[in-house]
Amino acid sequence: MPFLLTPGPLTTSRGVKIAMLADYGSRDIEFREIVKRIRASLLDLAHCGPNYECVIMQGSGTFAIEAALGSFCPAKRYKTLVVCNGAYGERAAKILNRLGRPVVTLDKGDSEAPTPEDIVAALNADRTISHLWIIHCETTSGIINPIEAICKAVQGRALTIMVDAMSSFGAIPIDMTAWNIDVMVSSSNKCIEGVPGFSYVLAKRSLLEESEGRCHSTVLDLYEQWTVLEKTGQFRFTPPTHALVAFQQALQEYAHAGGLPARSARYKHNAEVLVKGMREMGIETLLSDDEAGPIIQTFLTPRDPNFHFDTFYEALRQRGYAIYPGKLTKRPSFRIGTIGQIDEAVIRGALTAIREVFAEMKVTDMHPLES
Ligand SMILES: *Cc1c(COP(=O)(O)O)cnc(C)c1O
């Protein structure tokens, strides 16, 4: 199998894969203990105090996003401000529109971060905004949004702060208590390096309690999911047992390897080696080094007429490296993920493969293609 240089699903460890060789029953005491430990570990990792709860939701990350938006965002009178600087912000706004929940967006394009001043100005301009939805690492470009500074700038306001930390949680610090974040969502197949299958919502208990009856959906109802998990230790509907057991193994390996500082350092190193190597070939990045995070790197498409992304992608995959298919930013670009069970040796291998493929395709003019 190729290495997955994508922001999830990603390359997992052998231990994580092996953990899935056991079939647990969803009602078994051992399995319920695993679920309990996972919930406690996630709360710890996000620096949640005793006022927070962890609710696990079946499905990919977007299921937790829709569950959180549907369970917490107001249906009338008040609005949710969605900060967009890429596809994931747009998706959250689309979900709210679909649910008929009032939404306003603050759109920064796809390669610029919102500033605390931008957010404060948007809140001052519309006094009916009661909820804020913001993304920690916008995986469209890999840009890191300054959520700590934003949270500090809005302290004291009657505002529910909701963060999509899907692609950053576990690798970029987040302190829900100190930054007074009300809700955070992430999923199993990102920086904790588990397999796809579930997502999770960390939220203040008071918000969950108030959310009874508010969700538009039965399966995505966080209040119901939470109360049943609390009461019985079980899920309402079939849980992804193998994905949960694998995640428990991933959490153990994460702690054993040194936790967040170690993971963050490995990803940063991956990103630095990759960006340096690409620049040596003449390829430019969309973002500057202080904007780009360690999760995914966006490179500007070379203008050489011999460059065709699909050929490039397939030739790399044949050599053992699956980069991110397709392009999302408005400027012609392609992306390479730097998370998962990969290290410098894998990145160096990918760089060698990229050099070979450029030579094979006779791509020599690396100047960026203009849109
Ligand atoms: C991966 C990701 C999601 C969730 O996507 P799914 O395909 O539903 O798992 C949401 N937001 C961000 C920022 C992501 O990186």
CSV table of C-alpha atoms and ligand atoms in Angstrom, one decimal:
chain,number,residue,atom,x,y,z
A,1,MET,CA,0.0,0.0,0.0
A,2,PRO,CA,1.2,3.6,-0.6
A,3,PHE,CA,1.9,6.0,2.2
A,4,LEU,CA,-1.1,8.3,2.6
A,5,LEU,CA,0.2,11.9,2.4
A,6,THR,CA,-3.4,13.1,3.1
A,7,PRO,CA,-5.1,14.7,6.1
A,8,GLY,CA,-7.2,11.6,6.9
A,9,PRO,CA,-7.6,8.8,6.3
A,10,LEU,CA,-3.9,8.6,7.0
A,11,THR,CA,-1.2,6.0,7.4
A,12,THR,CA,-1.7,4.3,10.7
A,13,SER,CA,0.8,2.2,12.8
A,14,ARG,CA,0.9,-1.5,12.7
A,15,GLY,CA,-0.3,-1.6,16.3
A,16,VAL,CA,-3.4,0.3,15.4
A,17,LYS,CA,-4.2,-2.0,12.5
A,18,ILE,CA,-3.5,-5.1,14.7
A,19,ALA,CA,-5.9,-3.8,17.4
A,20,MET,CA,-8.7,-4.3,14.9
A,21,LEU,CA,-8.2,-8.1,14.7
A,22,ALA,CA,-10.5,-8.5,17.7
A,23,ASP,CA,-14.3,-8.5,17.5
A,24,TYR,CA,-15.8,-6.8,20.6
A,25,GLY,CA,-19.5,-6.9,21.3
A,26,SER,CA,-20.9,-3.4,21.8
A,27,ARG,CA,-22.4,-4.3,25.2
A,28,ASP,CA,-19.3,-6.1,26.6
A,29,ILE,CA,-17.9,-4.7,29.7
A,30,GLU,CA,-14.4,-4.5,28.2
A,31,PHE,CA,-15.7,-2.5,25.3
A,32,ARG,CA,-17.7,-0.1,27.5
A,33,GLU,CA,-14.5,0.4,29.6
A,34,ILE,CA,-12.6,1.3,26.4
A,35,VAL,CA,-15.2,3.8,25.4
A,36,LYS,CA,-15.1,5.3,28.9
A,37,ARG,CA,-11.3,5.7,28.8
A,38,ILE,CA,-11.4,7.2,25.3
A,39,ARG,CA,-13.9,9.8,26.4
A,40,ALA,CA,-11.8,10.7,29.5
A,41,SER,CA,-8.5,10.9,27.5
A,42,LEU,CA,-10.0,13.2,24.9
A,43,LEU,CA,-11.3,15.6,27.7
A,44,ASP,CA,-7.8,15.5,29.2
A,45,LEU,CA,-6.1,16.2,25.9
A,46,ALA,CA,-8.3,19.3,25.3
A,47,HIS,CA,-7.7,20.6,28.9
A,48,CYS,CA,-11.3,20.3,29.7
A,49,GLY,CA,-12.2,20.8,33.4
A,50,PRO,CA,-15.0,19.0,35.2
A,51,ASN,CA,-17.6,21.1,33.4
A,52,TYR,CA,-17.1,19.4,30.1
A,53,GLU,CA,-18.4,16.2,28.5
A,54,CYS,CA,-17.2,14.1,25.6
A,55,VAL,CA,-19.8,12.7,23.2
A,56,ILE,CA,-18.7,10.2,20.6
A,57,MET,CA,-20.7,10.2,17.3
A,58,GLN,CA,-20.6,7.5,14.7
A,59,GLY,CA,-19.5,8.6,11.2
A,60,SER,CA,-16.9,10.9,9.8
A,61,GLY,CA,-16.0,14.4,11.1
A,62,THR,CA,-18.8,16.1,9.3
A,63,PHE,CA,-21.3,14.0,11.4
A,64,ALA,CA,-20.0,15.6,14.6
A,65,ILE,CA,-20.1,19.0,12.9
A,66,GLU,CA,-23.7,18.7,11.9
A,67,ALA,CA,-24.6,17.2,15.3
A,68,ALA,CA,-23.0,20.2,17.1
A,69,LEU,CA,-24.5,22.8,14.8
A,70,GLY,CA,-27.9,21.1,15.0
A,71,SER,CA,-27.7,20.6,18.8
A,72,PHE,CA,-26.4,24.0,19.8
A,73,CYS,CA,-27.0,26.7,17.2
A,74,PRO,CA,-30.1,28.9,17.5
A,75,ALA,CA,-33.1,28.3,15.2
A,76,LYS,CA,-34.5,31.8,15.5
A,77,ARG,CA,-33.9,35.4,16.8
A,78,TYR,CA,-30.1,34.8,17.2
A,79,LYS,CA,-27.4,33.9,14.6
A,80,THR,CA,-24.3,31.9,14.2
A,81,LEU,CA,-21.2,33.6,12.7
A,82,VAL,CA,-19.2,31.2,10.6
A,83,VAL,CA,-15.7,32.3,9.9
A,84,CYS,CA,-14.7,31.0,6.4
A,85,ASN,CA,-11.3,30.8,4.9
A,86,GLY,CA,-11.7,27.6,2.9
A,87,ALA,CA,-14.0,24.7,2.1
A,88,TYR,CA,-14.6,23.6,5.7
A,89,GLY,CA,-16.0,27.0,6.8
A,90,GLU,CA,-18.2,27.0,3.7
A,91,ARG,CA,-19.4,23.5,4.5
A,92,ALA,CA,-20.4,24.5,8.1
A,93,ALA,CA,-22.4,27.5,6.7
A,94,LYS,CA,-24.0,25.2,4.1
A,95,ILE,CA,-25.1,22.9,6.9
A,96,LEU,CA,-26.7,25.7,8.9
A,97,ASN,CA,-28.5,27.0,5.8
A,98,ARG,CA,-29.8,23.5,5.1
A,99,LEU,CA,-31.0,23.3,8.7
A,100,GLY,CA,-32.7,26.7,8.3
A,101,ARG,CA,-30.6,28.2,11.2
A,102,PRO,CA,-29.7,31.9,10.9
A,103,VAL,CA,-26.1,32.2,9.8
A,104,VAL,CA,-23.8,35.0,8.8
A,105,THR,CA,-20.3,34.4,7.3
A,106,LEU,CA,-17.1,36.3,7.5
A,107,ASP,CA,-15.2,35.3,4.4
A,108,LYS,CA,-11.4,35.7,4.2
A,109,GLY,CA,-10.9,33.9,0.9
A,110,ASP,CA,-8.8,30.8,1.1
A,111,SER,CA,-5.3,31.9,2.0
A,112,GLU,CA,-5.8,34.5,4.7
A,113,ALA,CA,-6.5,34.1,8.4
A,114,PRO,CA,-9.1,36.1,10.2
A,115,THR,CA,-7.8,38.5,12.9
A,116,PRO,CA,-9.3,39.0,16.3
A,117,GLU,CA,-10.2,42.5,15.1
A,118,ASP,CA,-12.2,41.0,12.2
A,119,ILE,CA,-14.2,38.9,14.5
A,120,VAL,CA,-14.8,41.7,17.0
A,121,ALA,CA,-15.9,44.0,14.2
A,122,ALA,CA,-18.3,41.4,12.9
A,123,LEU,CA,-19.8,40.9,16.4
A,124,ASN,CA,-20.2,44.6,16.9
A,125,ALA,CA,-21.9,45.0,13.5
A,126,ASP,CA,-24.6,42.5,14.4
A,127,ARG,CA,-25.8,42.2,18.0
A,128,THR,CA,-27.9,39.2,17.3
A,129,ILE,CA,-24.9,36.9,16.8
A,130,SER,CA,-24.8,34.5,19.7
A,131,HIS,CA,-22.6,31.7,18.4
A,132,LEU,CA,-19.2,31.6,16.7
A,133,TRP,CA,-18.0,28.8,14.5
A,134,ILE,CA,-14.3,28.8,13.6
A,135,ILE,CA,-11.8,26.3,12.3
A,136,HIS,CA,-8.5,25.8,13.9
A,137,CYS,CA,-6.5,24.4,10.9
A,138,GLU,CA,-8.4,25.1,7.7
A,139,THR,CA,-7.3,21.9,5.9
A,140,THR,CA,-8.2,23.4,2.5
A,141,SER,CA,-4.9,25.3,2.5
A,142,GLY,CA,-3.4,24.2,5.9
A,143,ILE,CA,-3.6,27.7,7.3
A,144,ILE,CA,-3.7,27.9,11.1
A,145,ASN,CA,-6.3,30.4,12.4
A,146,PRO,CA,-5.4,32.3,15.6
A,147,ILE,CA,-8.1,30.9,17.8
A,148,GLU,CA,-6.4,31.6,21.1
A,149,ALA,CA,-6.2,35.3,20.3
A,150,ILE,CA,-9.7,35.3,18.9
A,151,CYS,CA,-11.1,33.6,22.1
A,152,LYS,CA,-9.3,36.1,24.3
A,153,ALA,CA,-10.6,39.0,22.2
A,154,VAL,CA,-14.3,38.0,22.7
A,155,GLN,CA,-14.1,37.2,26.4
A,156,GLY,CA,-16.9,38.7,28.4
A,157,ARG,CA,-19.4,38.6,25.5
A,158,ALA,CA,-22.4,36.4,25.6
A,159,LEU,CA,-21.0,34.2,22.8
A,160,THR,CA,-20.9,30.4,22.5
A,161,ILE,CA,-17.5,29.6,20.9
A,162,MET,CA,-17.4,26.5,18.7
A,163,VAL,CA,-14.2,25.2,17.2
A,164,ASP,CA,-13.7,22.7,14.4
A,165,ALA,CA,-10.3,21.4,15.5
A,166,MET,CA,-10.7,18.3,13.3
A,167,SER,CA,-7.3,18.3,11.6
A,168,SER,CA,-5.3,19.9,14.4
A,169,PHE,CA,-6.4,18.2,17.6
A,170,GLY,CA,-3.6,16.3,19.1
A,171,ALA,CA,-0.9,18.1,17.2
A,172,ILE,CA,-1.6,21.8,17.9
A,173,PRO,CA,-2.4,22.7,21.5
A,174,ILE,CA,-5.9,23.7,22.4
A,175,ASP,CA,-6.9,24.7,26.0
A,176,MET,CA,-10.7,24.7,26.2
A,177,THR,CA,-10.8,25.8,29.8
A,178,ALA,CA,-8.3,28.6,29.6
A,179,TRP,CA,-9.6,29.9,26.2
A,180,ASN,CA,-13.2,29.4,27.4
A,181,ILE,CA,-14.1,27.3,24.3
A,182,ASP,CA,-17.7,26.0,24.6
A,183,VAL,CA,-17.6,23.3,22.0
A,184,MET,CA,-14.9,21.5,20.0
A,185,VAL,CA,-15.2,18.8,17.3
A,186,SER,CA,-12.7,16.4,15.9
A,187,SER,CA,-12.5,12.8,14.5
A,188,SER,CA,-10.8,9.5,14.8
A,189,ASN,CA,-8.7,9.6,11.7
A,190,LYS,CA,-6.7,12.8,12.0
A,191,CYS,CA,-3.8,13.6,14.3
A,192,ILE,CA,-4.5,10.9,16.9
A,193,GLU,CA,-3.8,8.5,14.0
A,194,GLY,CA,-6.8,6.2,14.4
A,195,VAL,CA,-8.9,4.8,11.5
A,196,PRO,CA,-12.1,6.4,10.2
A,197,GLY,CA,-15.4,5.6,11.9
A,198,PHE,CA,-16.3,8.1,14.4
A,199,SER,CA,-16.0,11.7,15.5
A,200,TYR,CA,-16.4,13.4,18.8
A,201,VAL,CA,-17.8,16.6,20.4
A,202,LEU,CA,-16.4,18.1,23.6
A,203,ALA,CA,-18.8,20.5,25.1
A,204,LYS,CA,-19.7,22.2,28.3
A,205,ARG,CA,-22.2,20.1,30.2
A,206,SER,CA,-24.6,23.0,30.7
A,207,LEU,CA,-24.9,23.4,26.9
A,208,LEU,CA,-25.7,19.7,26.4
A,209,GLU,CA,-28.3,20.0,29.1
A,210,GLU,CA,-29.9,23.0,27.5
A,211,SER,CA,-29.9,21.3,24.1
A,212,GLU,CA,-32.5,18.7,24.9
A,213,GLY,CA,-35.0,18.5,22.1
A,214,ARG,CA,-33.2,21.0,19.9
A,215,CYS,CA,-31.5,18.8,17.3
A,216,HIS,CA,-33.2,18.4,14.0
A,217,SER,CA,-32.1,14.8,13.7
A,218,THR,CA,-32.5,11.7,15.8
A,219,VAL,CA,-29.2,10.0,15.0
A,220,LEU,CA,-27.2,13.3,15.4
A,221,ASP,CA,-28.9,14.3,18.6
A,222,LEU,CA,-26.0,15.0,21.0
A,223,TYR,CA,-28.2,15.2,24.1
A,224,GLU,CA,-29.7,11.8,23.5
A,225,GLN,CA,-26.3,10.3,22.5
A,226,TRP,CA,-24.8,11.7,25.7
A,227,THR,CA,-27.5,10.7,28.1
A,228,VAL,CA,-27.6,7.1,26.9
A,229,LEU,CA,-23.8,6.9,27.0
A,230,GLU,CA,-23.8,8.2,30.5
A,231,LYS,CA,-26.6,6.0,31.7
A,232,THR,CA,-25.6,2.7,30.1
A,233,GLY,CA,-22.0,3.2,28.8
A,234,GLN,CA,-23.4,2.1,25.4
A,235,PHE,CA,-24.3,3.7,22.1
A,236,ARG,CA,-27.8,4.1,21.0
A,237,PHE,CA,-27.0,2.5,17.6
A,238,THR,CA,-24.3,0.1,16.5
A,239,PRO,CA,-20.9,1.7,17.3
A,240,PRO,CA,-17.8,1.2,15.1
A,241,THR,CA,-16.3,-1.2,17.6
A,242,HIS,CA,-13.1,-1.9,15.6
A,243,ALA,CA,-12.4,1.8,15.0
A,244,LEU,CA,-12.9,2.5,18.7
A,245,VAL,CA,-10.5,-0.2,19.8
A,246,ALA,CA,-8.0,1.0,17.2
A,247,PHE,CA,-8.4,4.5,18.6
A,248,GLN,CA,-7.7,3.3,22.1
A,249,GLN,CA,-4.5,1.8,20.8
A,250,ALA,CA,-3.6,5.0,18.9
A,251,LEU,CA,-4.1,7.0,22.1
A,252,GLN,CA,-1.8,4.7,24.0
A,253,GLU,CA,0.9,4.9,21.3
A,254,TYR,CA,0.4,8.7,21.3
A,255,ALA,CA,1.1,8.9,25.0
A,256,HIS,CA,4.0,6.5,24.8
A,257,ALA,CA,5.6,8.5,22.0
A,258,GLY,CA,5.6,11.7,24.1
A,259,GLY,CA,2.1,13.1,23.6
A,260,LEU,CA,1.3,16.4,21.9
A,261,PRO,CA,4.9,17.9,22.0
A,262,ALA,CA,6.3,14.9,20.3
A,263,ARG,CA,3.5,14.6,17.7
A,264,SER,CA,3.7,18.3,17.0
A,265,ALA,CA,7.5,18.1,16.6
A,266,ARG,CA,7.3,15.2,14.2
A,267,TYR,CA,4.7,16.8,12.0
A,268,LYS,CA,6.6,20.1,12.0
A,269,HIS,CA,9.7,18.4,10.9
A,270,ASN,CA,7.8,16.5,8.2
A,271,ALA,CA,6.5,19.8,6.9
A,272,GLU,CA,9.8,21.6,7.0
A,273,VAL,CA,11.7,18.8,5.1
A,274,LEU,CA,8.9,18.7,2.5
A,275,VAL,CA,8.7,22.4,1.9
A,276,LYS,CA,12.4,22.8,1.8
A,277,GLY,CA,12.7,20.0,-0.7
A,278,MET,CA,10.0,21.3,-2.9
A,279,ARG,CA,11.4,24.8,-2.9
A,280,GLU,CA,14.8,23.3,-3.9
A,281,MET,CA,13.0,22.0,-7.0
A,282,GLY,CA,11.6,25.5,-7.6
A,283,ILE,CA,8.1,24.9,-6.4
A,284,GLU,CA,6.5,27.7,-4.4
A,285,THR,CA,4.1,27.4,-1.5
A,286,LEU,CA,0.7,29.1,-1.3
A,287,LEU,CA,1.3,30.3,2.3
A,288,SER,CA,4.3,31.8,4.0
A,289,ASP,CA,6.0,29.7,6.7
A,290,ASP,CA,4.4,31.6,9.6
A,291,GLU,CA,0.9,31.0,8.2
A,292,ALA,CA,1.2,27.3,7.2
A,293,GLY,CA,0.8,24.8,9.9
A,294,PRO,CA,2.3,21.3,10.1
A,295,ILE,CA,-0.8,19.5,8.9
A,296,ILE,CA,-0.9,19.9,5.1
A,297,GLN,CA,1.2,21.9,2.7
A,298,THR,CA,-0.2,23.7,-0.4
A,299,PHE,CA,2.1,24.0,-3.4
A,300,LEU,CA,1.4,26.3,-6.4
A,301,THR,CA,1.0,24.3,-9.7
A,302,PRO,CA,4.0,24.7,-12.0
A,303,ARG,CA,3.1,26.6,-15.3
A,304,ASP,CA,5.1,24.1,-17.4
A,305,PRO,CA,2.6,22.9,-20.1
A,306,ASN,CA,3.8,19.3,-19.5
A,307,PHE,CA,2.4,19.3,-16.0
A,308,HIS,CA,-0.9,17.4,-15.6
A,309,PHE,CA,-2.0,16.8,-12.0
A,310,ASP,CA,-3.7,13.5,-12.7
A,311,THR,CA,-0.6,12.0,-14.4
A,312,PHE,CA,1.5,13.4,-11.5
A,313,TYR,CA,-0.8,12.0,-8.9
A,314,GLU,CA,-0.9,8.5,-10.4
A,315,ALA,CA,2.8,8.3,-11.1
A,316,LEU,CA,3.5,9.2,-7.5
A,317,ARG,CA,1.0,6.7,-6.2
A,318,GLN,CA,2.7,4.0,-8.4
A,319,ARG,CA,5.9,4.9,-6.5
A,320,GLY,CA,4.2,4.5,-3.1
A,321,TYR,CA,3.0,8.0,-2.2
A,322,ALA,CA,-0.6,9.0,-2.3
A,323,ILE,CA,-0.8,12.8,-2.2
A,324,TYR,CA,-4.1,14.7,-1.8
A,325,PRO,CA,-6.1,14.4,-4.9
A,326,GLY,CA,-7.7,17.4,-6.5
A,327,LYS,CA,-7.3,21.1,-5.7
A,328,LEU,CA,-9.4,23.3,-3.6
A,329,THR,CA,-7.9,26.7,-3.3
A,330,LYS,CA,-8.7,29.3,-5.9
A,331,ARG,CA,-5.1,29.6,-7.1
A,332,PRO,CA,-4.0,26.5,-9.1
A,333,SER,CA,-2.3,24.3,-6.5
A,334,PHE,CA,-1.9,20.9,-5.1
A,335,ARG,CA,-1.6,19.7,-1.5
A,336,ILE,CA,0.5,17.2,0.4
A,337,GLY,CA,-0.4,16.1,3.9
A,338,THR,CA,2.4,15.8,6.5
A,339,ILE,CA,0.4,13.9,9.3
A,340,GLY,CA,0.0,10.2,10.0
A,341,GLN,CA,2.6,7.5,10.8
A,342,ILE,CA,5.2,9.1,8.5
A,343,ASP,CA,8.5,10.6,9.3
A,344,GLU,CA,11.5,12.2,7.6
A,345,ALA,CA,12.5,9.0,5.7
A,346,VAL,CA,9.0,8.9,4.1
A,347,ILE,CA,9.1,12.5,3.2
A,348,ARG,CA,12.5,12.2,1.7
A,349,GLY,CA,11.3,9.2,-0.3
A,350,ALA,CA,8.3,11.2,-1.5
A,351,LEU,CA,10.6,14.1,-2.6
A,352,THR,CA,12.8,11.7,-4.6
A,353,ALA,CA,9.7,10.3,-6.3
A,354,ILE,CA,8.4,13.8,-7.1
A,355,ARG,CA,11.8,14.7,-8.7
A,356,GLU,CA,11.7,11.5,-10.7
A,357,VAL,CA,8.1,12.1,-11.9
A,358,PHE,CA,8.9,15.7,-12.8
A,359,ALA,CA,11.8,14.4,-14.9
A,360,GLU,CA,9.6,11.7,-16.5
A,361,MET,CA,6.9,14.3,-17.4
A,362,LYS,CA,9.6,16.7,-18.6
A,363,VAL,CA,8.3,19.4,-16.3
A,364,THR,CA,11.1,22.0,-15.9
A,365,ASP,CA,9.4,25.4,-15.6
A,366,MET,CA,8.3,25.5,-11.9
A,367,HIS,CA,7.0,29.1,-11.9
A,368,PRO,CA,3.5,29.1,-10.6
A,369,LEU,CA,0.6,28.9,-13.1
A,370,GLU,CA,-1.5,32.0,-12.8
A,371,SER,CA,-5.3,31.5,-12.2
B,1,LIG,C1,-11.3,16.4,7.9
B,1,LIG,C2,-11.9,17.6,8.3
B,1,LIG,C3,-13.3,17.6,8.5
B,1,LIG,C4,-14.2,16.4,8.4
B,1,LIG,O1,-14.3,15.8,7.2
B,1,LIG,P1,-14.9,14.4,7.0
B,1,LIG,O2,-14.6,14.1,5.6
B,1,LIG,O3,-16.3,14.4,7.4
B,1,LIG,O4,-14.1,13.5,8.0
B,1,LIG,C5,-13.9,18.8,8.9
B,1,LIG,N1,-13.1,19.9,9.1
B,1,LIG,C6,-11.8,19.9,8.9
B,1,LIG,C7,-11.1,21.2,9.1
B,1,LIG,C8,-11.2,18.8,8.4
B,1,LIG,O5,-9.9,18.8,8.2
